[in-house]
Amino acid sequence: MAPLPASFLEQLQGREELIVSSREGSIEGSVPMWFAVAPDGKVLLFTSAFSVKARRWRSDPWVRLTLPGTAMAVEGAVHAVSAEDVGTLAPLVIERWADWGVTHVEGLRRMLRAGTHTLFRVEA
């Protein structure tokens, strides 16, 4: 999979949230979410593994990311990042979601292994 368009990634600078859409059949839902941008041009989303969006993404990886207050959006696919594959992404997740209890790499890996939270990367 490819990185998201550079023009979209540039617009993310200085923003706190995205509107993230998921779908289940003909039903589509959208929610504001915090995000982080990985150096390879992919967006990271971290959420409860029991959320509706996480459940939807496990059966249909389609996602739409929209900049709040604009019509600028991109579609892509989400892929779960395993505890073993978190590697260089861990510092980004720790910095962004420390308030959620992600305070060190091993803690993040435990959350992912236990299945309480899921880290997704969004690719074009």
mmCIF file of N, CA and C in Angstrom:
data_model
loop_
_atom_site.group_PDB
_atom_site.id
_atom_site.type_symbol
_atom_site.label_atom_id
_atom_site.label_comp_id
_atom_site.label_asym_id
_atom_site.label_seq_id
_atom_site.Cartn_x
_atom_site.Cartn_y
_atom_site.Cartn_z
ATOM 1 N N MET A 1 0.833 -1.189 0.000
ATOM 2 C CA MET A 1 0.000 0.000 0.000
ATOM 3 C C MET A 1 0.874 1.247 0.000
ATOM 4 N N ALA A 2 0.302 2.308 -0.483
ATOM 5 C CA ALA A 2 1.039 3.556 -0.678
ATOM 6 C C ALA A 2 0.744 4.563 0.426
ATOM 7 N N PRO A 3 1.610 5.546 0.580
ATOM 8 C CA PRO A 3 1.335 6.625 1.533
ATOM 9 C C PRO A 3 0.136 7.448 1.063
ATOM 10 N N LEU A 4 -0.430 8.197 1.968
ATOM 11 C CA LEU A 4 -1.519 9.103 1.622
ATOM 12 C C LEU A 4 -0.956 10.268 0.812
ATOM 13 N N PRO A 5 -1.799 10.963 0.043
ATOM 14 C CA PRO A 5 -1.303 12.070 -0.789
ATOM 15 C C PRO A 5 -0.599 13.145 0.044
ATOM 16 N N ALA A 6 0.531 13.621 -0.472
ATOM 17 C CA ALA A 6 1.322 14.633 0.234
ATOM 18 C C ALA A 6 0.512 15.890 0.502
ATOM 19 N N SER A 7 -0.348 16.278 -0.439
ATOM 20 C CA SER A 7 -1.160 17.492 -0.248
ATOM 21 C C SER A 7 -2.092 17.347 0.952
ATOM 22 N N PHE A 8 -2.610 16.146 1.183
ATOM 23 C CA PHE A 8 -3.475 15.898 2.340
ATOM 24 C C PHE A 8 -2.646 15.909 3.625
ATOM 25 N N LEU A 9 -1.508 15.231 3.597
ATOM 26 C CA LEU A 9 -0.650 15.173 4.787
ATOM 27 C C LEU A 9 -0.182 16.561 5.205
ATOM 28 N N GLU A 10 0.101 17.428 4.239
ATOM 29 C CA GLU A 10 0.514 18.803 4.559
ATOM 30 C C GLU A 10 -0.583 19.544 5.314
ATOM 31 N N GLN A 11 -1.832 19.291 4.953
ATOM 32 C CA GLN A 11 -2.960 19.961 5.607
ATOM 33 C C GLN A 11 -3.188 19.465 7.040
ATOM 34 N N LEU A 12 -2.604 18.337 7.395
ATOM 35 C CA LEU A 12 -2.753 17.795 8.750
ATOM 36 C C LEU A 12 -1.880 18.521 9.766
ATOM 37 N N GLN A 13 -0.850 19.201 9.299
ATOM 38 C CA GLN A 13 0.069 19.869 10.213
ATOM 39 C C GLN A 13 -0.685 20.870 11.089
ATOM 40 N N GLY A 14 -0.460 20.762 12.391
ATOM 41 C CA GLY A 14 -1.080 21.661 13.352
ATOM 42 C C GLY A 14 -2.503 21.293 13.733
ATOM 43 N N ARG A 15 -3.043 20.233 13.176
ATOM 44 C CA ARG A 15 -4.407 19.805 13.508
ATOM 45 C C ARG A 15 -4.375 18.737 14.591
ATOM 46 N N GLU A 16 -5.424 18.708 15.370
ATOM 47 C CA GLU A 16 -5.553 17.741 16.452
ATOM 48 C C GLU A 16 -6.415 16.542 16.073
ATOM 49 N N GLU A 17 -7.431 16.781 15.228
ATOM 50 C CA GLU A 17 -8.415 15.741 14.936
ATOM 51 C C GLU A 17 -8.715 15.638 13.448
ATOM 52 N N LEU A 18 -9.180 14.467 13.093
ATOM 53 C CA LEU A 18 -9.734 14.184 11.778
ATOM 54 C C LEU A 18 -11.145 13.665 11.976
ATOM 55 N N ILE A 19 -11.973 13.783 10.955
ATOM 56 C CA ILE A 19 -13.250 13.082 10.958
ATOM 57 C C ILE A 19 -12.982 11.772 10.235
ATOM 58 N N VAL A 20 -13.224 10.668 10.917
ATOM 59 C CA VAL A 20 -12.901 9.353 10.384
ATOM 60 C C VAL A 20 -14.195 8.581 10.166
ATOM 61 N N SER A 21 -14.372 8.100 8.945
ATOM 62 C CA SER A 21 -15.581 7.361 8.581
ATOM 63 C C SER A 21 -15.264 5.891 8.391
ATOM 64 N N SER A 22 -16.225 5.060 8.783
ATOM 65 C CA SER A 22 -16.154 3.619 8.562
ATOM 66 C C SER A 22 -17.522 3.192 8.057
ATOM 67 N N ARG A 23 -17.621 1.975 7.584
ATOM 68 C CA ARG A 23 -18.909 1.520 7.065
ATOM 69 C C ARG A 23 -19.156 0.063 7.435
ATOM 70 N N GLU A 24 -20.435 -0.255 7.414
ATOM 71 C CA GLU A 24 -20.876 -1.629 7.625
ATOM 72 C C GLU A 24 -22.079 -1.825 6.711
ATOM 73 N N GLY A 25 -21.849 -2.511 5.613
ATOM 74 C CA GLY A 25 -22.892 -2.627 4.603
ATOM 75 C C GLY A 25 -23.189 -1.247 4.035
ATOM 76 N N SER A 26 -24.471 -0.859 4.067
ATOM 77 C CA SER A 26 -24.859 0.459 3.544
ATOM 78 C C SER A 26 -24.824 1.547 4.615
ATOM 79 N N ILE A 27 -24.479 1.186 5.840
ATOM 80 C CA ILE A 27 -24.437 2.148 6.942
ATOM 81 C C ILE A 27 -23.030 2.706 7.074
ATOM 82 N N GLU A 28 -22.941 4.029 7.123
ATOM 83 C CA GLU A 28 -21.651 4.694 7.287
ATOM 84 C C GLU A 28 -21.709 5.557 8.540
ATOM 85 N N GLY A 29 -20.651 5.522 9.318
ATOM 86 C CA GLY A 29 -20.571 6.354 10.505
ATOM 87 C C GLY A 29 -19.283 7.145 10.508
ATOM 88 N N SER A 30 -19.340 8.334 11.093
ATOM 89 C CA SER A 30 -18.165 9.202 11.150
ATOM 90 C C SER A 30 -17.993 9.730 12.564
ATOM 91 N N VAL A 31 -16.752 9.783 13.021
ATOM 92 C CA VAL A 31 -16.442 10.288 14.354
ATOM 93 C C VAL A 31 -15.155 11.103 14.303
ATOM 94 N N PRO A 32 -15.021 12.104 15.180
ATOM 95 C CA PRO A 32 -13.731 12.797 15.284
ATOM 96 C C PRO A 32 -12.734 11.898 16.019
ATOM 97 N N MET A 33 -11.501 11.898 15.560
ATOM 98 C CA MET A 33 -10.464 11.081 16.191
ATOM 99 C C MET A 33 -9.137 11.818 16.201
ATOM 100 N N TRP A 34 -8.371 11.574 17.262
ATOM 101 C CA TRP A 34 -6.987 12.002 17.278
ATOM 102 C C TRP A 34 -6.224 11.128 16.299
ATOM 103 N N PHE A 35 -5.087 11.607 15.839
ATOM 104 C CA PHE A 35 -4.283 10.866 14.876
ATOM 105 C C PHE A 35 -2.821 11.244 15.060
ATOM 106 N N ALA A 36 -1.969 10.472 14.428
ATOM 107 C CA ALA A 36 -0.545 10.806 14.310
ATOM 108 C C ALA A 36 -0.150 10.463 12.879
ATOM 109 N N VAL A 37 0.847 11.164 12.366
ATOM 110 C CA VAL A 37 1.338 10.894 11.017
ATOM 111 C C VAL A 37 2.695 10.215 11.124
ATOM 112 N N ALA A 38 2.801 9.034 10.535
ATOM 113 C CA ALA A 38 4.060 8.292 10.525
ATOM 114 C C ALA A 38 4.983 8.868 9.457
ATOM 115 N N PRO A 39 6.287 8.714 9.634
ATOM 116 C CA PRO A 39 7.246 9.254 8.659
ATOM 117 C C PRO A 39 7.046 8.723 7.236
ATOM 118 N N ASP A 40 6.440 7.557 7.094
ATOM 119 C CA ASP A 40 6.246 6.984 5.756
ATOM 120 C C ASP A 40 4.964 7.471 5.073
ATOM 121 N N GLY A 41 4.308 8.500 5.659
ATOM 122 C CA GLY A 41 3.138 9.085 5.019
ATOM 123 C C GLY A 41 1.838 8.365 5.282
ATOM 124 N N LYS A 42 1.807 7.591 6.341
ATOM 125 C CA LYS A 42 0.586 6.900 6.729
ATOM 126 C C LYS A 42 0.065 7.512 8.020
ATOM 127 N N VAL A 43 -1.246 7.521 8.179
ATOM 128 C CA VAL A 43 -1.870 8.077 9.377
ATOM 129 C C VAL A 43 -2.110 6.941 10.365
ATOM 130 N N LEU A 44 -1.834 7.201 11.634
ATOM 131 C CA LEU A 44 -2.061 6.230 12.694
ATOM 132 C C LEU A 44 -3.306 6.611 13.473
ATOM 133 N N LEU A 45 -4.127 5.604 13.775
ATOM 134 C CA LEU A 45 -5.325 5.762 14.583
ATOM 135 C C LEU A 45 -5.259 4.734 15.700
ATOM 136 N N PHE A 46 -5.530 5.153 16.906
ATOM 137 C CA PHE A 46 -5.464 4.285 18.084
ATOM 138 C C PHE A 46 -6.825 4.340 18.751
ATOM 139 N N THR A 47 -7.411 3.184 19.014
ATOM 140 C CA THR A 47 -8.762 3.166 19.559
ATOM 141 C C THR A 47 -9.008 1.921 20.394
ATOM 142 N N SER A 48 -10.084 1.967 21.147
ATOM 143 C CA SER A 48 -10.525 0.785 21.877
ATOM 144 C C SER A 48 -10.829 -0.321 20.877
ATOM 145 N N ALA A 49 -10.389 -1.517 21.175
ATOM 146 C CA ALA A 49 -10.639 -2.643 20.282
ATOM 147 C C ALA A 49 -12.122 -3.005 20.236
ATOM 148 N N PHE A 50 -12.899 -2.486 21.181
ATOM 149 C CA PHE A 50 -14.314 -2.824 21.260
ATOM 150 C C PHE A 50 -15.208 -1.750 20.658
ATOM 151 N N SER A 51 -14.619 -0.720 20.075
ATOM 152 C CA SER A 51 -15.403 0.365 19.482
ATOM 153 C C SER A 51 -16.097 -0.116 18.204
ATOM 154 N N VAL A 52 -17.158 0.578 17.831
ATOM 155 C CA VAL A 52 -17.877 0.237 16.604
ATOM 156 C C VAL A 52 -16.955 0.346 15.401
ATOM 157 N N LYS A 53 -16.159 1.414 15.344
ATOM 158 C CA LYS A 53 -15.286 1.587 14.176
ATOM 159 C C LYS A 53 -14.255 0.468 14.079
ATOM 160 N N ALA A 54 -13.688 0.047 15.194
ATOM 161 C CA ALA A 54 -12.710 -1.042 15.165
ATOM 162 C C ALA A 54 -13.372 -2.336 14.693
ATOM 163 N N ARG A 55 -14.576 -2.587 15.158
ATOM 164 C CA ARG A 55 -15.315 -3.779 14.724
ATOM 165 C C ARG A 55 -15.570 -3.713 13.216
ATOM 166 N N ARG A 56 -15.990 -2.532 12.748
ATOM 167 C CA ARG A 56 -16.243 -2.366 11.309
ATOM 168 C C ARG A 56 -14.969 -2.580 10.503
ATOM 169 N N TRP A 57 -13.848 -2.008 10.957
ATOM 170 C CA TRP A 57 -12.600 -2.116 10.208
ATOM 171 C C TRP A 57 -12.075 -3.543 10.144
ATOM 172 N N ARG A 58 -12.412 -4.342 11.129
ATOM 173 C CA ARG A 58 -11.972 -5.734 11.066
ATOM 174 C C ARG A 58 -12.684 -6.496 9.934
ATOM 175 N N SER A 59 -13.903 -6.077 9.585
ATOM 176 C CA SER A 59 -14.619 -6.754 8.504
ATOM 177 C C SER A 59 -14.542 -6.003 7.174
ATOM 178 N N ASP A 60 -14.303 -4.688 7.214
ATOM 179 C CA ASP A 60 -14.202 -3.870 5.999
ATOM 180 C C ASP A 60 -13.175 -2.775 6.258
ATOM 181 N N PRO A 61 -11.989 -2.873 5.687
ATOM 182 C CA PRO A 61 -10.915 -1.926 6.012
ATOM 183 C C PRO A 61 -11.052 -0.537 5.392
ATOM 184 N N TRP A 62 -12.151 -0.265 4.691
ATOM 185 C CA TRP A 62 -12.335 1.046 4.073
ATOM 186 C C TRP A 62 -12.423 2.135 5.136
ATOM 187 N N VAL A 63 -11.824 3.282 4.833
ATOM 188 C CA VAL A 63 -11.882 4.438 5.727
ATOM 189 C C VAL A 63 -11.835 5.707 4.883
ATOM 190 N N ARG A 64 -12.512 6.737 5.379
ATOM 191 C CA ARG A 64 -12.401 8.066 4.780
ATOM 192 C C ARG A 64 -11.923 9.005 5.879
ATOM 193 N N LEU A 65 -10.885 9.778 5.593
ATOM 194 C CA LEU A 65 -10.357 10.781 6.511
ATOM 195 C C LEU A 65 -10.724 12.147 5.951
ATOM 196 N N THR A 66 -11.392 12.965 6.759
ATOM 197 C CA THR A 66 -11.827 14.286 6.327
ATOM 198 C C THR A 66 -11.268 15.329 7.274
ATOM 199 N N LEU A 67 -10.761 16.428 6.729
ATOM 200 C CA LEU A 67 -10.299 17.535 7.556
ATOM 201 C C LEU A 67 -11.531 18.281 8.066
ATOM 202 N N PRO A 68 -11.689 18.412 9.372
ATOM 203 C CA PRO A 68 -12.864 19.095 9.915
ATOM 204 C C PRO A 68 -13.018 20.500 9.331
ATOM 205 N N GLY A 69 -14.258 20.835 9.008
ATOM 206 C CA GLY A 69 -14.548 22.162 8.486
ATOM 207 C C GLY A 69 -14.191 22.363 7.033
ATOM 208 N N THR A 70 -13.790 21.297 6.341
ATOM 209 C CA THR A 70 -13.423 21.399 4.928
ATOM 210 C C THR A 70 -14.063 20.250 4.155
ATOM 211 N N ALA A 71 -13.930 20.305 2.864
ATOM 212 C CA ALA A 71 -14.377 19.202 2.007
ATOM 213 C C ALA A 71 -13.201 18.297 1.634
ATOM 214 N N MET A 72 -12.005 18.599 2.150
ATOM 215 C CA MET A 72 -10.815 17.824 1.806
ATOM 216 C C MET A 72 -10.861 16.468 2.512
ATOM 217 N N ALA A 73 -10.824 15.412 1.713
ATOM 218 C CA ALA A 73 -10.894 14.064 2.257
ATOM 219 C C ALA A 73 -10.096 13.111 1.378
ATOM 220 N N VAL A 74 -9.666 12.024 1.986
ATOM 221 C CA VAL A 74 -9.026 10.937 1.250
ATOM 222 C C VAL A 74 -9.627 9.628 1.734
ATOM 223 N N GLU A 75 -9.642 8.658 0.843
ATOM 224 C CA GLU A 75 -10.079 7.318 1.212
ATOM 225 C C GLU A 75 -8.874 6.405 1.211
ATOM 226 N N GLY A 76 -8.938 5.405 2.061
ATOM 227 C CA GLY A 76 -7.839 4.467 2.145
ATOM 228 C C GLY A 76 -8.288 3.186 2.816
ATOM 229 N N ALA A 77 -7.324 2.437 3.267
ATOM 230 C CA ALA A 77 -7.583 1.174 3.950
ATOM 231 C C ALA A 77 -6.816 1.163 5.263
ATOM 232 N N VAL A 78 -7.455 0.613 6.287
ATOM 233 C CA VAL A 78 -6.793 0.496 7.584
ATOM 234 C C VAL A 78 -6.201 -0.906 7.710
ATOM 235 N N HIS A 79 -5.085 -0.967 8.413
ATOM 236 C CA HIS A 79 -4.416 -2.232 8.693
ATOM 237 C C HIS A 79 -4.004 -2.205 10.152
ATOM 238 N N ALA A 80 -4.349 -3.243 10.881
ATOM 239 C CA ALA A 80 -3.964 -3.317 12.290
ATOM 240 C C ALA A 80 -2.457 -3.509 12.387
ATOM 241 N N VAL A 81 -1.863 -2.838 13.366
ATOM 242 C CA VAL A 81 -0.430 -2.974 13.643
ATOM 243 C C VAL A 81 -0.302 -3.858 14.876
ATOM 244 N N SER A 82 0.419 -4.952 14.742
ATOM 245 C CA SER A 82 0.565 -5.878 15.862
ATOM 246 C C SER A 82 1.580 -5.359 16.881
ATOM 247 N N ALA A 83 1.533 -5.939 18.050
ATOM 248 C CA ALA A 83 2.485 -5.578 19.107
ATOM 249 C C ALA A 83 3.918 -5.807 18.637
ATOM 250 N N GLU A 84 4.129 -6.850 17.872
ATOM 251 C CA GLU A 84 5.470 -7.176 17.399
ATOM 252 C C GLU A 84 5.943 -6.219 16.304
ATOM 253 N N ASP A 85 4.994 -5.611 15.589
ATOM 254 C CA ASP A 85 5.347 -4.733 14.473
ATOM 255 C C ASP A 85 5.313 -3.250 14.809
ATOM 256 N N VAL A 86 5.039 -2.907 16.065
ATOM 257 C CA VAL A 86 4.876 -1.497 16.424
ATOM 258 C C VAL A 86 6.191 -0.727 16.292
ATOM 259 N N GLY A 87 7.307 -1.354 16.577
ATOM 260 C CA GLY A 87 8.657 -0.822 16.364
ATOM 261 C C GLY A 87 8.812 0.679 16.419
ATOM 262 N N THR A 88 9.173 1.285 15.279
ATOM 263 C CA THR A 88 9.471 2.719 15.232
ATOM 264 C C THR A 88 8.227 3.594 15.368
ATOM 265 N N LEU A 89 7.041 2.994 15.291
ATOM 266 C CA LEU A 89 5.814 3.769 15.467
ATOM 267 C C LEU A 89 5.533 4.061 16.943
ATOM 268 N N ALA A 90 6.106 3.269 17.829
ATOM 269 C CA ALA A 90 5.826 3.394 19.262
ATOM 270 C C ALA A 90 6.035 4.809 19.810
ATOM 271 N N PRO A 91 7.139 5.492 19.512
ATOM 272 C CA PRO A 91 7.306 6.849 20.051
ATOM 273 C C PRO A 91 6.199 7.812 19.620
ATOM 274 N N LEU A 92 5.710 7.680 18.391
ATOM 275 C CA LEU A 92 4.607 8.525 17.921
ATOM 276 C C LEU A 92 3.332 8.257 18.716
ATOM 277 N N VAL A 93 3.063 6.983 18.944
ATOM 278 C CA VAL A 93 1.864 6.598 19.696
ATOM 279 C C VAL A 93 1.972 7.059 21.139
ATOM 280 N N ILE A 94 3.128 6.869 21.743
ATOM 281 C CA ILE A 94 3.331 7.281 23.134
ATOM 282 C C ILE A 94 3.170 8.792 23.270
ATOM 283 N N GLU A 95 3.746 9.546 22.354
ATOM 284 C CA GLU A 95 3.631 11.009 22.411
ATOM 285 C C GLU A 95 2.185 11.459 22.270
ATOM 286 N N ARG A 96 1.461 10.847 21.360
ATOM 287 C CA ARG A 96 0.101 11.303 21.058
ATOM 288 C C ARG A 96 -0.941 10.814 22.046
ATOM 289 N N TRP A 97 -0.794 9.570 22.524
ATOM 290 C CA TRP A 97 -1.842 8.974 23.351
ATOM 291 C C TRP A 97 -1.387 8.669 24.781
ATOM 292 N N ALA A 98 -0.447 9.418 25.294
ATOM 293 C CA ALA A 98 0.011 9.209 26.671
ATOM 294 C C ALA A 98 -1.144 9.368 27.659
ATOM 295 N N ASP A 99 -2.066 10.279 27.374
ATOM 296 C CA ASP A 99 -3.215 10.483 28.261
ATOM 297 C C ASP A 99 -4.119 9.252 28.338
ATOM 298 N N TRP A 100 -3.991 8.357 27.390
ATOM 299 C CA TRP A 100 -4.783 7.127 27.384
ATOM 300 C C TRP A 100 -4.078 6.003 28.140
ATOM 301 N N GLY A 101 -2.936 6.315 28.722
ATOM 302 C CA GLY A 101 -2.189 5.307 29.462
ATOM 303 C C GLY A 101 -1.060 4.673 28.677
ATOM 304 N N VAL A 102 -0.774 5.181 27.489
ATOM 305 C CA VAL A 102 0.326 4.659 26.680
ATOM 306 C C VAL A 102 1.566 5.472 27.049
ATOM 307 N N THR A 103 2.288 5.010 28.059
ATOM 308 C CA THR A 103 3.406 5.799 28.562
ATOM 309 C C THR A 103 4.776 5.204 28.248
ATOM 310 N N HIS A 104 4.817 3.960 27.774
ATOM 311 C CA HIS A 104 6.088 3.361 27.369
ATOM 312 C C HIS A 104 5.829 2.238 26.367
ATOM 313 N N VAL A 105 6.869 1.840 25.671
ATOM 314 C CA VAL A 105 6.747 0.879 24.577
ATOM 315 C C VAL A 105 6.160 -0.444 25.052
ATOM 316 N N GLU A 106 6.658 -0.958 26.144
ATOM 317 C CA GLU A 106 6.148 -2.257 26.600
ATOM 318 C C GLU A 106 4.684 -2.164 27.015
ATOM 319 N N GLY A 107 4.283 -1.023 27.584
ATOM 320 C CA GLY A 107 2.871 -0.830 27.922
ATOM 321 C C GLY A 107 1.995 -0.844 26.677
ATOM 322 N N LEU A 108 2.457 -0.194 25.614
ATOM 323 C CA LEU A 108 1.737 -0.206 24.346
ATOM 324 C C LEU A 108 1.634 -1.630 23.817
ATOM 325 N N ARG A 109 2.735 -2.350 23.840
ATOM 326 C CA ARG A 109 2.707 -3.735 23.353
ATOM 327 C C ARG A 109 1.738 -4.592 24.177
ATOM 328 N N ARG A 110 1.696 -4.377 25.477
ATOM 329 C CA ARG A 110 0.768 -5.136 26.325
ATOM 330 C C ARG A 110 -0.681 -4.824 25.967
ATOM 331 N N MET A 111 -0.988 -3.546 25.729
ATOM 332 C CA MET A 111 -2.352 -3.161 25.355
ATOM 333 C C MET A 111 -2.750 -3.837 24.035
ATOM 334 N N LEU A 112 -1.838 -3.858 23.074
ATOM 335 C CA LEU A 112 -2.130 -4.472 21.784
ATOM 336 C C LEU A 112 -2.249 -5.987 21.898
ATOM 337 N N ARG A 113 -1.357 -6.605 22.660
ATOM 338 C CA ARG A 113 -1.419 -8.067 22.851
ATOM 339 C C ARG A 113 -2.671 -8.488 23.604
ATOM 340 N N ALA A 114 -3.043 -7.711 24.624
ATOM 341 C CA ALA A 114 -4.225 -8.043 25.428
ATOM 342 C C ALA A 114 -5.516 -7.848 24.638
ATOM 343 N N GLY A 115 -5.435 -7.060 23.567
ATOM 344 C CA GLY A 115 -6.606 -6.848 22.735
ATOM 345 C C GLY A 115 -7.570 -5.799 23.262
ATOM 346 N N THR A 116 -7.125 -4.967 24.196
ATOM 347 C CA THR A 116 -7.999 -3.906 24.700
ATOM 348 C C THR A 116 -8.013 -2.700 23.771
ATOM 349 N N HIS A 117 -6.930 -2.489 23.049
ATOM 350 C CA HIS A 117 -6.804 -1.378 22.115
ATOM 351 C C HIS A 117 -6.193 -1.892 20.814
ATOM 352 N N THR A 118 -6.445 -1.133 19.760
ATOM 353 C CA THR A 118 -5.900 -1.501 18.454
ATOM 354 C C THR A 118 -5.267 -0.261 17.833
ATOM 355 N N LEU A 119 -4.111 -0.454 17.242
ATOM 356 C CA LEU A 119 -3.426 0.588 16.491
ATOM 357 C C LEU A 119 -3.603 0.259 15.016
ATOM 358 N N PHE A 120 -4.128 1.217 14.263
ATOM 359 C CA PHE A 120 -4.326 1.046 12.832
ATOM 360 C C PHE A 120 -3.446 2.039 12.084
ATOM 361 N N ARG A 121 -2.962 1.627 10.922
ATOM 362 C CA ARG A 121 -2.296 2.559 10.005
ATOM 363 C C ARG A 121 -3.198 2.677 8.793
ATOM 364 N N VAL A 122 -3.339 3.888 8.298
ATOM 365 C CA VAL A 122 -4.181 4.152 7.132
ATOM 366 C C VAL A 122 -3.271 4.389 5.941
ATOM 367 N N GLU A 123 -3.512 3.644 4.875
ATOM 368 C CA GLU A 123 -2.721 3.736 3.652
ATOM 369 C C GLU A 123 -3.638 4.009 2.477
ATOM 370 N N ALA A 124 -3.093 4.619 1.442
ATOM 371 C CA ALA A 124 -3.872 4.916 0.220
ATOM 372 C C ALA A 124 -4.103 3.634 -0.560
#
